[in-house]
Amino acid sequence: MLVLITYDVSTASSGGQKRLRRVSKICQNYGQRVQNSVFECVVDSTQFAILKLKLLGVIDIKQDSLRIYQLGNNYKNKIEHVGVKESIDLEGPLIL
């Protein structure tokens, strides 16, 4: 399933900057950054549960915001992209 994760972490303190880096790193391990604080992650239900627990363990619910959109398995016809940055086929082959 495709999961869209957006976050806004308060960086007013050094603790906030550390949380921001940790949230970003967790998301990078599960998906592709599509904008500054937006990630698309193709995960199964177990990976999704682990990802969510990790993120909830990092953010401060009194200062930060985390939004998770579950777009499901039939997500390709739900996404429209306009603009400069090319869309990446998250399930396509990865060539290095």
XYZ file of N, CA and C in Angstrom, residues 20-96:
231
model
N 13.698 16.409 14.125
C 13.499 16.585 12.690
C 14.407 15.645 11.896
N 15.668 15.566 12.262
C 16.605 14.672 11.580
C 16.194 13.212 11.741
N 15.737 12.848 12.938
C 15.336 11.458 13.192
C 14.085 11.088 12.404
N 13.098 11.982 12.356
C 11.876 11.721 11.589
C 12.227 11.566 10.113
N 13.055 12.457 9.591
C 13.471 12.391 8.195
C 14.189 11.076 7.895
N 15.087 10.670 8.754
C 15.855 9.426 8.562
C 14.927 8.208 8.573
N 13.979 8.175 9.488
C 13.028 7.055 9.543
C 12.253 6.984 8.233
N 11.751 8.118 7.774
C 10.976 8.144 6.525
C 11.827 7.734 5.334
N 13.086 8.156 5.293
C 13.982 7.785 4.205
C 14.201 6.280 4.149
N 14.164 5.626 5.294
C 14.360 4.180 5.337
C 13.166 3.410 4.769
N 12.013 4.068 4.650
C 10.807 3.394 4.183
C 10.285 3.908 2.844
N 10.779 5.058 2.391
C 10.203 5.600 1.176
C 11.043 6.652 0.505
N 10.388 7.406 -0.354
C 11.017 8.417 -1.190
C 10.524 9.803 -0.796
N 11.469 10.730 -0.592
C 11.099 12.123 -0.317
C 10.553 12.726 -1.606
N 9.359 13.330 -1.540
C 8.780 13.977 -2.710
C 8.732 15.494 -2.549
N 8.767 15.979 -1.333
C 8.916 17.395 -1.021
C 9.631 17.475 0.318
N 9.922 18.673 0.796
C 10.770 18.824 1.978
C 10.348 17.955 3.162
N 9.114 17.985 3.536
C 8.652 17.204 4.685
C 7.531 16.250 4.282
N 7.650 15.701 3.072
C 6.633 14.802 2.536
C 7.317 13.573 1.940
N 6.853 12.400 2.352
C 7.405 11.148 1.851
C 6.296 10.248 1.336
N 6.589 9.527 0.239
C 5.730 8.457 -0.255
C 6.419 7.151 0.089
N 5.693 6.263 0.760
C 6.260 4.991 1.186
C 5.356 3.855 0.722
N 5.927 2.890 0.006
C 5.189 1.688 -0.367
C 5.574 0.626 0.656
N 4.613 0.253 1.494
C 4.867 -0.671 2.601
C 3.732 -1.685 2.713
N 4.020 -2.796 3.367
C 2.945 -3.732 3.703
C 2.419 -3.363 5.089
N 1.427 -4.083 5.554
C 0.784 -3.703 6.825
C 1.736 -3.794 8.014
N 2.633 -4.768 8.015
C 3.598 -4.898 9.113
C 4.594 -3.749 9.094
N 5.124 -3.431 7.921
C 6.059 -2.316 7.798
C 5.390 -1.002 8.190
N 4.122 -0.846 7.804
C 3.396 0.367 8.154
C 3.265 0.507 9.665
N 2.925 -0.571 10.341
C 2.783 -0.531 11.801
C 4.110 -0.157 12.466
N 5.204 -0.728 11.994
C 6.525 -0.430 12.558
C 6.904 1.024 12.290
N 6.682 1.482 11.048
C 6.975 2.861 10.673
C 6.211 3.839 11.558
N 4.942 3.594 11.732
C 4.113 4.476 12.549
C 4.593 4.505 14.003
N 4.914 3.346 14.557
C 5.417 3.289 15.941
C 6.728 4.055 16.090
N 7.619 3.897 15.116
C 8.897 4.612 15.176
C 8.680 6.120 15.151
N 7.807 6.581 14.259
C 7.550 8.014 14.158
C 6.894 8.557 15.422
N 5.938 7.813 15.958
C 5.265 8.247 17.185
C 6.222 8.262 18.369
N 7.259 7.441 18.309
C 8.259 7.422 19.364
C 9.216 8.606 19.318
N 9.252 9.303 18.189
C 10.189 10.413 18.020
C 9.523 11.772 18.204
N 8.347 11.965 17.633
C 7.747 13.301 17.648
C 7.274 13.690 19.048
N 7.199 14.974 19.256
C 6.651 15.531 20.490
C 5.248 16.035 20.146
N 4.215 15.349 20.629
C 2.844 15.682 20.225
C 2.395 17.061 20.703
N 3.143 17.671 21.616
C 2.807 19.014 22.084
C 3.415 20.106 21.204
N 4.407 19.738 20.379
C 5.088 20.729 19.548
C 5.066 20.412 18.058
N 4.948 19.149 17.700
C 5.108 18.707 16.317
C 3.785 18.218 15.735
N 3.778 18.068 14.416
C 2.606 17.571 13.717
C 3.023 16.451 12.774
N 2.241 15.384 12.746
C 2.484 14.240 11.877
C 1.160 13.858 11.231
N 1.134 13.772 9.899
C -0.071 13.366 9.172
C 0.285 12.167 8.320
N -0.556 11.133 8.381
C -0.336 9.910 7.617
C -1.579 9.636 6.787
N -1.388 9.545 5.469
C -2.489 9.261 4.548
C -2.268 7.870 3.968
N -3.221 6.989 4.152
C -3.139 5.645 3.593
C -3.894 5.632 2.263
N -3.160 5.577 1.159
C -3.766 5.618 -0.163
C -4.079 4.225 -0.703
N -3.620 3.196 -0.014
C -3.971 1.827 -0.387
C -3.128 1.273 -1.522
N -3.614 0.167 -2.099
C -2.875 -0.524 -3.152
C -3.164 0.025 -4.542
N -4.325 0.614 -4.756
C -4.691 1.158 -6.060
C -4.457 2.667 -6.091
N -3.251 3.060 -5.773
C -2.941 4.473 -5.612
C -2.556 5.172 -6.910
N -2.142 4.433 -7.928
C -1.590 5.065 -9.132
C -2.577 6.010 -9.807
N -3.869 5.689 -9.786
C -4.838 6.578 -10.422
C -5.336 7.663 -9.462
N -4.808 7.722 -8.247
C -5.196 8.735 -7.266
C -4.176 9.870 -7.166
N -3.061 9.729 -7.880
C -1.983 10.704 -7.775
C -1.830 11.431 -9.097
N -1.816 12.742 -9.017
C -1.567 13.567 -10.197
C -0.409 14.492 -9.880
N 0.560 14.534 -10.754
C 1.743 15.370 -10.533
C 1.846 16.417 -11.629
N 2.075 17.655 -11.232
C 2.275 18.745 -12.170
C 3.493 19.519 -11.694
N 4.408 19.803 -12.571
C 5.551 20.621 -12.189
C 6.881 20.019 -12.571
N 7.901 20.570 -11.985
C 9.267 20.305 -12.395
C 9.765 18.923 -12.014
N 9.578 18.536 -10.794
C 10.165 17.303 -10.285
C 9.430 16.100 -10.848
N 10.152 15.211 -11.502
C 9.564 14.016 -12.085
C 9.066 13.070 -11.002
N 7.962 12.403 -11.292
C 7.462 11.369 -10.393
C 8.311 10.116 -10.564
N 8.495 9.394 -9.490
C 9.286 8.169 -9.499
C 8.350 6.991 -9.318
N 8.543 5.961 -10.139
C 7.768 4.733 -9.983
C 8.351 3.975 -8.798
N 7.663 4.027 -7.672
C 8.187 3.431 -6.441
C 8.269 1.919 -6.499
N 7.518 1.299 -7.396
C 7.540 -0.152 -7.502
C 8.324 -0.635 -8.719
N 8.875 0.284 -9.485
C 9.650 -0.071 -10.683
C 11.044 -0.507 -10.311
N 11.822 -0.951 -11.306
C 13.192 -1.399 -11.039
C 14.087 -0.236 -10.652
N 15.041 -0.513 -9.799
C 16.004 0.480 -9.345
C 17.339 0.181 -10.030
N 17.803 1.094 -10.848
C 19.045 0.908 -11.591
C 20.091 1.853 -11.025
N 21.210 1.285 -10.599
C 22.299 2.091 -10.027
C 23.419 2.252 -11.005
